[in-house]
Short mmCIF file of C-alpha atoms in Angstrom, two decimals:
data_model
loop_
_atom_site.label_atom_id
_atom_site.label_comp_id
_atom_site.label_asym_id
_atom_site.label_seq_id
_atom_site.Cartn_x
_atom_site.Cartn_y
_atom_site.Cartn_z
CA MET C 129 256.51 116.89 300.37
CA LYS C 130 257.72 119.00 302.96
CA LYS C 131 261.01 119.18 301.54
CA LEU C 132 260.23 120.25 298.32
CA PRO C 133 261.07 123.95 297.42
CA LEU C 134 257.75 126.38 297.03
CA HIS C 135 257.93 127.00 293.71
CA ILE C 136 257.91 123.36 292.98
CA LYS C 137 255.03 122.82 295.08
CA ILE C 138 253.35 125.68 293.89
CA ILE C 139 253.35 124.37 289.91
CA ILE C 140 252.07 120.71 291.06
CA GLY C 141 248.93 123.51 292.60
CA LEU C 142 248.87 125.21 289.68
CA ALA C 143 249.05 121.73 287.01
CA LEU C 144 245.57 120.13 289.71
CA GLY C 145 244.11 123.10 288.98
CA ILE C 146 244.38 123.52 285.43
CA ILE C 147 243.21 119.00 285.32
CA TRP C 148 240.82 119.80 287.86
CA ALA C 149 239.11 122.02 285.46
CA PHE C 150 239.07 120.22 283.13
CA VAL C 151 237.92 117.79 284.42
CA SER C 152 234.84 119.01 286.56
CA SER C 153 233.83 120.44 283.20
CA TYR C 154 233.51 117.10 281.45
CA LEU C 155 231.64 116.03 284.59
CA GLY C 156 228.90 118.76 284.84
CA TRP C 157 230.80 119.74 287.86
CA ASN C 158 231.74 123.24 287.58
CA GLN C 159 229.18 125.00 289.73
CA PHE C 160 230.47 122.91 292.56
CA THR C 161 233.57 123.77 291.58
CA ILE C 162 232.64 128.31 291.52
CA ASP C 163 230.70 127.11 294.50
CA TRP C 164 233.07 125.68 296.69
CA ILE C 165 236.66 125.69 295.97
CA ASP C 166 236.80 128.95 294.02
CA PRO C 167 235.72 130.93 297.15
CA PHE C 168 239.69 129.40 298.76
CA GLY C 169 241.15 131.27 295.52
CA LYS C 170 239.16 134.83 296.66
CA ILE C 171 240.31 134.62 300.04
CA PHE C 172 243.50 134.05 299.05
CA ILE C 173 244.31 136.80 297.07
CA ARG C 174 241.58 139.36 299.45
CA ILE C 175 244.64 138.24 302.04
CA LEU C 176 247.10 139.12 300.17
CA LYS C 177 245.82 142.36 299.24
CA ALA C 178 245.11 143.47 302.85
CA ILE C 179 248.88 142.16 303.38
CA ALA C 180 250.19 144.51 300.54
CA VAL C 181 248.41 148.27 301.56
CA PRO C 182 250.48 147.95 304.69
CA LEU C 183 253.16 146.02 303.44
CA VAL C 184 254.25 148.89 301.15
CA LEU C 185 253.28 151.93 303.71
CA LEU C 186 255.46 150.03 306.23
CA SER C 187 257.77 149.21 304.60
CA ILE C 188 258.23 152.59 302.79
CA ILE C 189 258.62 154.39 305.68
CA SER C 190 260.57 151.89 306.92
CA GLY C 191 262.98 152.17 304.47
CA VAL C 192 263.47 156.33 303.26
CA SER C 193 263.13 157.00 307.50
CA SER C 194 266.51 155.16 307.24
CA LEU C 195 267.88 156.62 304.77
CA THR C 196 270.55 159.65 306.71
CA ASP C 197 270.93 161.56 303.53
CA ILE C 198 267.51 162.83 301.66
CA ASN C 199 269.07 164.25 298.85
CA ARG C 200 269.57 160.62 297.91
CA LEU C 201 265.78 159.74 297.87
CA GLY C 202 266.15 162.41 295.10
CA LYS C 203 268.53 160.25 292.71
CA LEU C 204 266.90 157.37 293.34
CA GLY C 205 263.59 158.28 293.15
CA LEU C 206 265.53 159.94 289.12
CA LYS C 207 266.93 156.48 288.70
CA THR C 208 264.04 154.36 289.18
CA ILE C 209 261.41 156.27 286.91
CA SER C 210 264.37 156.36 284.47
CA PHE C 211 264.67 152.38 284.85
CA TYR C 212 261.20 151.95 284.34
CA LEU C 213 260.26 154.17 281.51
CA ALA C 214 262.62 152.72 279.08
CA SER C 215 262.15 148.97 280.04
CA THR C 216 257.92 150.65 278.75
CA ILE C 217 259.68 151.59 275.81
CA LEU C 218 261.19 148.41 275.25
CA ALA C 219 258.22 145.89 276.15
CA VAL C 220 256.35 148.62 273.46
CA GLY C 221 259.24 148.20 270.83
CA ILE C 222 259.27 144.18 270.61
CA GLY C 223 255.37 144.13 270.54
CA LEU C 224 255.37 145.96 267.53
CA ALA C 225 259.04 144.39 265.86
CA ILE C 226 256.87 141.19 266.95
CA VAL C 227 253.46 141.98 265.16
CA ASN C 228 254.63 143.59 262.47
CA LEU C 229 256.83 140.71 261.71
CA VAL C 230 254.58 137.88 262.23
CA GLN C 231 251.38 139.57 260.69
CA PRO C 232 248.93 137.57 263.10
CA GLY C 233 245.83 139.54 262.05
CA LYS C 234 246.45 138.46 258.55
CA PHE C 235 246.02 134.49 259.33
CA VAL C 236 242.37 135.73 259.14
CA ASN C 237 240.27 134.99 255.77
CA GLU C 238 240.66 137.53 252.99
CA ASP C 239 236.93 137.89 252.72
CA GLN C 240 236.35 138.19 256.55
CA ARG C 241 239.28 141.20 256.42
CA VAL C 242 237.59 142.80 253.82
CA LYS C 243 234.90 143.11 254.97
CA ASN C 244 235.89 143.98 258.70
CA ARG C 245 237.82 146.64 256.40
CA ILE C 246 234.08 147.97 255.16
CA LYS C 247 232.90 148.30 258.26
CA TYR C 248 235.69 150.40 259.55
CA GLU C 249 234.83 152.64 257.02
CA LEU C 250 231.42 152.59 257.72
CA TRP C 251 232.30 153.44 260.81
CA VAL C 252 234.98 156.09 260.30
CA LYS C 253 232.42 157.29 257.56
CA ASN C 254 229.46 157.98 261.10
CA ASN C 255 232.37 159.46 263.11
CA PRO C 256 233.37 162.62 261.47
CA ASP C 257 235.96 163.64 263.79
CA VAL C 258 237.80 160.13 263.85
CA PRO C 259 240.52 160.81 261.36
CA LYS C 260 240.27 158.75 258.10
CA PRO C 261 242.61 155.68 257.19
CA LYS C 262 246.36 157.30 255.90
CA ASP C 263 246.55 153.84 253.75
CA GLY C 264 244.65 155.67 250.69
CA ARG C 265 242.39 152.82 250.17
CA SER C 266 238.26 153.10 249.76
CA PHE C 267 237.06 149.61 249.15
CA LEU C 268 233.40 151.64 249.27
CA THR C 269 234.02 153.43 246.85
CA ASP C 270 234.76 151.17 244.93
CA ALA C 271 232.63 148.70 242.81
CA LYS C 272 234.00 145.45 243.09
CA PHE C 273 233.05 145.60 247.28
CA ASP C 274 229.50 147.09 246.08
CA ASP C 275 227.78 143.59 246.94
CA LYS C 276 230.12 143.95 250.27
CA VAL C 277 229.43 147.41 251.19
CA SER C 278 225.40 146.87 250.75
CA SER C 279 225.80 143.77 253.44
CA ALA C 280 228.04 146.06 256.08
CA ILE C 281 226.04 148.88 256.00
CA SER C 282 222.29 145.82 256.63
CA ASP C 283 225.00 144.21 259.44
CA GLN C 284 225.31 147.80 260.90
CA VAL C 285 221.85 148.95 260.80
CA MET C 286 221.20 145.48 263.02
CA ASP C 287 224.26 145.77 264.82
CA SER C 288 223.01 149.33 266.23
CA LEU C 289 219.60 148.19 267.06
CA ARG C 290 221.29 144.88 269.18
CA ALA C 291 224.26 148.10 270.68
CA ALA C 292 221.20 149.89 271.64
CA ALA C 293 218.93 147.39 273.11
CA ILE C 294 221.99 146.34 275.68
CA GLN C 295 224.11 149.98 275.61
CA THR C 296 223.52 150.41 279.72
CA ASP C 297 225.10 146.39 280.01
CA SER C 298 227.53 146.97 277.54
CA LYS C 299 231.23 145.98 278.58
CA VAL C 300 232.91 147.97 275.76
CA SER C 301 229.90 150.58 277.23
CA LYS C 302 231.10 150.23 280.09
CA LEU C 303 235.45 150.06 279.97
CA SER C 304 234.29 153.31 276.64
CA GLU C 305 233.70 155.78 279.69
CA SER C 306 236.39 154.71 281.88
CA ALA C 307 238.83 154.73 279.48
CA ASP C 308 236.64 158.30 278.04
CA GLU C 309 237.12 159.11 282.33
CA THR C 310 240.45 158.80 282.61
CA SER C 311 241.30 160.07 278.96
CA SER C 312 239.95 163.43 279.25
CA LYS C 313 242.10 164.65 283.08
CA GLY C 314 244.60 166.96 282.29
CA PRO C 315 248.19 166.35 282.17
CA LEU C 316 248.74 166.75 285.66
CA GLN C 317 246.36 165.03 286.82
CA PHE C 318 248.60 161.82 287.23
CA PHE C 319 250.64 164.63 290.32
CA VAL C 320 247.11 165.38 291.19
CA ASP C 321 245.84 161.41 291.85
CA MET C 322 248.86 161.13 294.14
CA VAL C 323 247.82 163.14 296.96
CA PRO C 324 245.21 161.58 299.13
CA GLU C 325 242.20 163.88 300.00
CA ASN C 326 241.85 161.70 302.96
CA VAL C 327 245.13 159.29 303.64
CA PHE C 328 242.13 156.44 305.77
CA GLY C 329 240.18 156.72 302.48
CA ALA C 330 243.95 156.20 300.39
CA PHE C 331 244.16 152.58 302.50
CA GLY C 332 240.57 151.53 302.44
CA SER C 333 238.74 148.73 300.19
CA ASN C 334 239.45 150.59 297.14
CA SER C 335 243.17 151.15 297.86
CA ASN C 336 244.87 153.71 296.12
CA MET C 337 248.49 152.29 295.92
CA LEU C 338 250.22 155.68 294.35
CA GLN C 339 247.86 157.87 297.03
CA VAL C 340 249.66 154.77 299.79
CA ILE C 341 253.01 155.32 298.18
CA ALA C 342 252.77 159.51 298.59
CA PHE C 343 252.30 159.76 302.24
CA ALA C 344 254.28 156.85 303.28
CA LEU C 345 257.64 158.76 301.30
CA PHE C 346 256.09 162.33 302.79
CA PHE C 347 256.48 160.39 306.05
CA GLY C 348 259.19 158.53 305.97
CA ILE C 349 260.75 162.42 304.99
CA CYS C 350 259.73 163.13 308.25
CA LEU C 351 259.83 160.41 310.58
CA ALA C 352 264.61 160.88 309.00
CA MET C 353 264.54 165.02 309.41
CA LEU C 354 263.85 164.91 312.76
CA PRO C 355 265.54 163.67 315.92
CA ASN C 356 266.02 160.21 316.67
CA ASP C 357 265.24 161.09 320.77
CA LYS C 358 261.83 162.18 319.28
CA VAL C 359 260.90 159.82 317.46
CA GLY C 360 263.04 156.89 318.26
CA GLY C 361 259.97 155.00 319.47
CA VAL C 362 257.90 155.99 316.23
CA ILE C 363 260.37 154.32 314.22
CA SER C 364 260.82 151.16 316.03
CA PHE C 365 256.71 150.31 316.06
CA VAL C 366 257.31 150.93 312.23
CA ASN C 367 260.29 147.98 312.01
CA GLY C 368 258.24 145.92 314.21
CA ALA C 369 255.13 146.99 312.86
CA ASN C 370 256.93 145.54 309.55
CA GLU C 371 258.21 141.87 310.54
CA VAL C 372 254.90 140.96 311.85
CA ILE C 373 253.43 141.92 308.40
CA LEU C 374 256.35 139.97 306.84
CA LYS C 375 255.36 137.06 308.75
CA MET C 376 251.95 136.73 307.91
CA VAL C 377 253.39 137.04 304.12
CA ASP C 378 255.29 133.75 305.39
CA ILE C 379 252.71 132.32 306.85
CA THR C 380 250.27 132.58 303.89
CA MET C 381 252.85 131.15 301.46
CA LYS C 382 252.50 128.40 303.26
CA ALA C 383 250.18 127.50 301.66
CA ALA C 384 249.72 129.70 298.70
CA PRO C 385 249.49 126.15 296.45
CA PHE C 386 246.16 124.63 298.16
CA PHE C 387 245.18 128.67 297.22
CA VAL C 388 246.58 128.88 293.86
CA PHE C 389 245.35 124.97 292.88
CA ALA C 390 241.40 127.56 293.60
CA LEU C 391 242.16 130.41 292.65
CA LEU C 392 242.72 128.29 289.42
CA SER C 393 240.33 125.80 289.28
CA GLY C 394 237.98 128.58 289.93
CA VAL C 395 238.66 130.98 286.88
CA ILE C 396 239.20 127.73 284.54
CA ALA C 397 235.63 126.71 285.33
CA LYS C 398 233.87 130.25 284.88
CA MET C 399 235.61 130.68 281.23
CA ALA C 400 233.89 127.29 280.11
CA ASP C 401 231.50 124.64 281.03
CA THR C 402 233.21 122.34 278.80
CA PRO C 403 236.60 120.82 277.51
CA ALA C 404 235.87 122.13 274.09
CA GLU C 405 235.05 124.87 275.06
CA VAL C 406 238.71 125.83 277.06
CA LEU C 407 240.18 124.17 274.09
CA GLN C 408 238.01 126.97 271.91
CA ILE C 409 239.43 130.21 273.55
CA PHE C 410 242.41 129.23 272.65
CA LYS C 411 241.98 128.28 269.24
CA GLY C 412 239.15 131.25 268.66
CA LEU C 413 242.47 134.17 268.55
CA GLY C 414 245.30 131.65 268.33
CA SER C 415 247.44 133.63 265.47
CA TYR C 416 247.38 136.28 268.14
CA SER C 417 247.29 134.40 271.76
CA VAL C 418 250.58 133.22 270.46
CA THR C 419 251.99 135.75 268.66
CA LEU C 420 251.35 138.12 272.26
CA LEU C 421 252.29 134.61 274.08
CA GLY C 422 256.05 134.45 271.81
CA GLY C 423 256.92 138.45 272.93
CA LEU C 424 255.83 137.98 276.68
CA LEU C 425 257.88 134.43 277.35
CA PHE C 426 260.27 136.29 275.35
CA MET C 427 260.38 139.03 277.95
CA ILE C 428 259.98 136.24 281.46
CA PHE C 429 262.73 133.75 279.71
CA VAL C 430 265.25 135.51 277.50
CA LEU C 431 265.38 139.60 277.92
CA TYR C 432 265.11 139.80 282.52
CA PRO C 433 267.13 136.72 282.91
CA VAL C 434 269.89 137.55 280.53
CA ILE C 435 270.47 141.39 281.08
CA THR C 436 270.69 140.40 285.31
CA SER C 437 272.61 137.54 285.02
CA LEU C 438 275.80 139.58 281.81
CA ILE C 439 275.46 142.53 285.00
CA ILE C 440 275.26 140.21 288.28
CA LYS C 441 277.87 137.45 287.53
CA LYS C 442 276.08 135.87 291.01
CA LEU C 443 272.89 135.08 289.51
CA SER C 444 272.88 132.96 287.04
CA TYR C 445 270.63 132.19 284.35
CA LYS C 446 268.86 129.35 286.09
CA GLU C 447 269.43 130.58 290.05
CA PHE C 448 267.45 134.02 288.52
CA PHE C 449 264.51 132.51 287.75
CA LYS C 450 265.63 129.76 291.01
CA ARG C 451 265.05 132.73 293.23
CA MET C 452 262.36 134.39 291.57
CA SER C 453 259.56 131.60 290.65
CA PRO C 454 257.25 132.14 293.77
CA ALA C 455 256.11 135.77 292.92
CA GLN C 456 256.12 134.49 288.90
CA PHE C 457 254.24 131.95 289.82
CA LEU C 458 251.92 133.85 292.50
CA ALA C 459 251.60 135.90 289.35
CA PHE C 460 250.22 133.86 286.88
CA SER C 461 247.60 132.67 289.27
CA THR C 462 246.35 136.13 290.57
CA SER C 463 247.13 137.71 287.32
CA SER C 464 247.74 140.65 289.84
CA SER C 465 250.95 142.85 290.44
CA ALA C 466 249.41 144.33 293.78
CA ALA C 467 248.29 140.79 294.98
CA THR C 468 251.09 139.34 293.82
CA LEU C 469 253.68 142.09 295.76
CA PRO C 470 253.96 140.40 299.25
CA VAL C 471 255.83 137.55 297.71
CA THR C 472 257.47 140.16 295.18
CA MET C 473 259.41 142.14 298.24
CA GLU C 474 260.15 138.71 299.94
CA CYS C 475 261.19 136.77 297.07
CA VAL C 476 263.65 139.93 296.11
CA GLU C 477 265.06 140.46 299.75
CA GLU C 478 265.81 136.92 300.56
CA ASN C 479 267.30 135.22 297.67
CA MET C 480 268.07 138.06 295.60
CA GLY C 481 269.55 140.32 298.36
CA VAL C 482 268.45 143.78 297.32
CA SER C 483 268.21 145.69 300.27
CA LYS C 484 264.94 146.55 302.09
CA LYS C 485 265.84 150.78 301.36
CA ILE C 486 265.65 149.79 297.37
CA SER C 487 263.30 147.08 298.15
CA SER C 488 260.60 149.17 300.10
CA PHE C 489 260.47 151.82 297.31
CA VAL C 490 261.36 150.43 293.89
CA LEU C 491 258.85 147.87 293.92
CA PRO C 492 256.01 149.18 294.84
CA VAL C 493 256.97 152.42 292.93
CA GLY C 494 256.74 149.61 289.73
CA ALA C 495 253.92 147.08 290.72
CA THR C 496 252.50 151.19 290.88
CA VAL C 497 253.79 152.42 287.26
CA ASN C 498 255.60 149.55 285.49
CA MET C 499 253.47 147.69 283.25
CA ASP C 500 255.19 146.22 280.85
CA GLY C 501 254.04 143.55 279.87
CA THR C 502 250.57 145.48 279.75
CA SER C 503 252.89 148.25 277.14
CA MET C 504 253.04 144.63 275.29
CA TYR C 505 250.18 143.48 275.18
CA GLN C 506 248.82 147.46 273.82
CA ALA C 507 251.16 147.40 271.22
CA VAL C 508 250.32 143.72 270.07
CA ALA C 509 246.57 144.26 270.59
CA VAL C 510 246.46 147.07 268.72
CA VAL C 511 248.16 146.09 265.82
CA PHE C 512 246.74 142.82 265.15
CA LEU C 513 243.27 144.64 265.39
CA ALA C 514 244.40 147.24 262.52
CA GLN C 515 245.44 143.68 260.69
CA LEU C 516 242.68 141.95 260.63
CA HIS C 517 240.54 145.41 259.85
CA MET C 518 243.14 145.50 256.98
CA VAL C 519 244.16 148.40 258.47
CA ASP C 520 248.24 149.93 257.49
CA LEU C 521 249.13 152.26 260.55
CA THR C 522 251.65 154.64 259.19
CA LEU C 523 255.46 154.39 261.23
CA GLY C 524 253.88 157.91 262.81
CA GLN C 525 250.86 155.77 264.34
CA GLN C 526 252.75 153.61 265.89
CA LEU C 527 254.90 155.93 267.18
CA THR C 528 252.32 157.15 268.95
CA ILE C 529 251.59 153.58 269.91
CA VAL C 530 254.64 153.45 271.63
CA LEU C 531 254.27 157.01 273.95
CA THR C 532 250.33 156.38 274.49
CA ALA C 533 251.34 152.90 275.57
CA THR C 534 254.25 154.08 278.01
CA LEU C 535 252.13 156.99 279.04
CA ALA C 536 248.71 154.79 279.92
CA SER C 537 250.58 151.60 281.20
CA ILE C 538 251.82 154.29 284.44
CA GLY C 539 248.16 155.03 285.03
CA SER C 540 246.79 151.17 284.15
CA ALA C 541 245.65 149.59 288.13
CA ALA C 542 247.39 146.60 288.72
CA VAL C 543 244.23 144.53 288.90
CA PRO C 544 243.28 141.71 286.21
CA SER C 545 242.84 143.34 282.97
CA ALA C 546 243.44 146.72 283.99
CA GLY C 547 244.87 146.72 280.75
CA LEU C 548 241.85 146.84 278.59
CA VAL C 549 240.07 150.40 279.81
CA MET C 550 244.19 151.80 278.61
CA MET C 551 243.86 149.78 275.31
CA ILE C 552 240.48 151.79 274.13
CA ILE C 553 242.87 154.98 275.11
CA VAL C 554 245.40 153.57 272.75
CA LEU C 555 242.82 153.07 269.94
CA ASN C 556 241.45 155.81 270.21
CA SER C 557 244.82 157.19 269.52
CA VAL C 558 245.36 155.88 266.14
CA GLY C 559 242.08 156.58 264.90
CA LEU C 560 240.87 153.22 264.98
CA ASN C 561 237.02 151.63 266.45
CA PRO C 562 237.69 150.88 271.06
CA ALA C 563 233.81 148.52 269.95
CA TRP C 564 237.41 146.46 269.18
CA VAL C 565 238.94 145.82 272.26
CA ALA C 566 235.53 143.17 272.19
CA ILE C 567 237.26 141.06 269.64
CA ILE C 568 240.11 139.50 272.25
CA PHE C 569 238.03 139.36 275.30
CA PRO C 570 237.97 135.51 275.32
CA VAL C 571 241.20 134.69 274.97
CA ASP C 572 242.14 138.13 277.53
CA ARG C 573 242.36 136.64 280.56
CA ILE C 574 243.86 133.91 279.70
CA LEU C 575 246.78 136.08 278.44
CA ASP C 576 246.57 138.39 281.24
CA MET C 577 248.24 135.80 283.63
CA PHE C 578 250.77 136.17 282.16
CA ARG C 579 251.61 139.29 281.28
CA THR C 580 251.65 139.81 285.24
CA VAL C 581 254.34 137.60 285.02
CA VAL C 582 256.41 139.75 283.45
CA ASN C 583 255.60 142.84 284.60
CA VAL C 584 256.33 141.18 288.62
CA THR C 585 259.91 139.90 286.49
CA GLY C 586 260.39 143.53 285.48
CA ASP C 587 259.40 144.68 288.31
CA ALA C 588 262.04 142.38 290.19
CA THR C 589 264.39 142.47 287.68
CA VAL C 590 264.74 147.07 287.46
CA SER C 591 264.78 146.55 292.21
CA THR C 592 268.26 144.23 291.20
CA LEU C 593 270.07 146.34 289.03
CA ILE C 594 268.42 149.42 290.04
CA ALA C 595 270.89 147.39 294.19
CA LYS C 596 273.72 146.83 292.52
CA SER C 597 274.09 150.04 291.13
CA GLU C 598 273.40 151.17 294.11
CA GLY C 599 275.70 149.72 296.17
CA GLU C 600 273.35 147.60 298.48
CA LEU C 601 273.50 143.93 296.25
CA ASN C 602 274.37 141.20 298.79
CA VAL C 603 272.96 137.96 296.91
CA PRO C 604 272.57 134.99 299.98
CA ASP C 605 274.95 131.73 298.41
CA ASP C 606 271.50 129.53 298.37
CA VAL C 607 268.46 130.09 298.91
CA PRO C 608 266.64 127.53 301.58
CA ALA C 609 264.44 125.20 300.57
CA ASN C 610 261.10 125.92 302.10
CA LYS C 611 261.22 129.42 300.30
#
C-alpha cells in the first residue's frame, strides 16, 4: 500500500466509503457512522480550510513580492480574468447546448407537466411584477384544461397554508433571502466587498477569500516597491512560513485516503437511511442528473485535458489526469474549491510544473471567481425546470441565463451548495419561480461533488495555460509515486 500513488489510495478511500455507506444503511448503522466516522471527515475539511487562508495569503505575498516589474502583475491579472471569463462562458454555452438537445424536462409524464404549467401561470398571475410567459400560450384560459385548473387552484391554497406554517424554517425561504440580498447590491458592490474593513476579520472563521487576496496583493506590491535592505527580513519570513504551510499540506495529504473514507461515508449516511433511498435519490431526477452529469464529465474528460494536451505537448491526455488526480478526487469528496485549494496548488506546482509566481496568483483568484461547474449547473438546471413546467425560453432569455450565470458564478462562494443561492438569481432573471430550486434538492449534494471537480480542474487548466504563455511552465519528467 505504501508504494501506491496518492490518487490510487484516495480512489480506494472513496470506494470503501461508498461501500461502507451502503452496508451501514442496510444494517441500520447510519447513526454510528454519523457519530463515530463522519466527524473525521469534518476534521479533514476544517484542517484544509485552516490551511487554505494562510496558504493563499503567504503564496500571493511571496509571488507578488518577487516580481521585478509591477506592471507585469496588471497584465497577469487582466489575462487571468479574461481566461476565467472565457472558460465560464464556454461552460454555460455547453450546458445550454446539451440541455436543449437532450431536453430532460420532457422525460417527465406529460400530464404532470401540464399541471406544472398551470401552477406556473397561477404563480405569474399572483405576482404582477413577474413578466408573463413569452411563448404566447395560456393554459388557464383553455377550456380543455378546466378540471386541471380547478385542481391546481385547490392545491395552491393548500400549498400556501403549508408554506405559511413552515416559512421561518424553509430552506427555500432562506435561500431566497440570501438571493435577494445578493441581487439588491449595486453594480460596484463586488469591488467594495474586496476591501476588508478589518483584515483580521477577513482571516477569521467566516473568512472572505476575496478580501484575503486583495490584502495579500496590496501587501506584496508594497514589499516589491521597497528596497531589499528594509524588507528582506519580512520576505524571508513570508517565504519560510509558506514552506511550513506547504509541509502541513503534505502531512495532511498522507492521511487523505482515511479522511476521504470518513467524509463520503458521512455524506451518504445523512442523505438516506436505506440503500433503496440512496438509489431513489438518483432515480427521482434521473433525466436531469444524467444530462448535467454528461456535461460535467465532458468538461472534465474531454475539454480541459484535450485543450491542455494540444497546447502543451509534454502533458498528454493520460499525464494530465495522473498529475491532477489527487486534487480532483479531493474536490469530489469535499465539494469545496476553497478546501481543495492547498492540494490544487501543490499538484499544479509540483506535478504540472507551474511556477509559484503564477500559481500563487491565478489559483486563489480562480477558487474565488471561477466556477465553471457551477455555471453549467445553473444553465442546465434552469432550462430543465422551465421544460418541466412547459415554459419555452426564448433565445433572448437563454442569453440572459449566459450573462447572469457568468456574473453569478463570480459571486458564488467556494463552499458546498453555494450555487443554489445563485440559481435563484438566475431563475428570477428569466421570470421563473425561485421556489422551483427545491425540486432539485435531492440530487444537489451528489452533483455538487462533480461540479467542484470541474471547478478545480478548470482552475488548474487556466493556470497551466497562463504559465505556458508567460514562459513560467517547466513540466517535470514524471510524478513520484508518493505524490
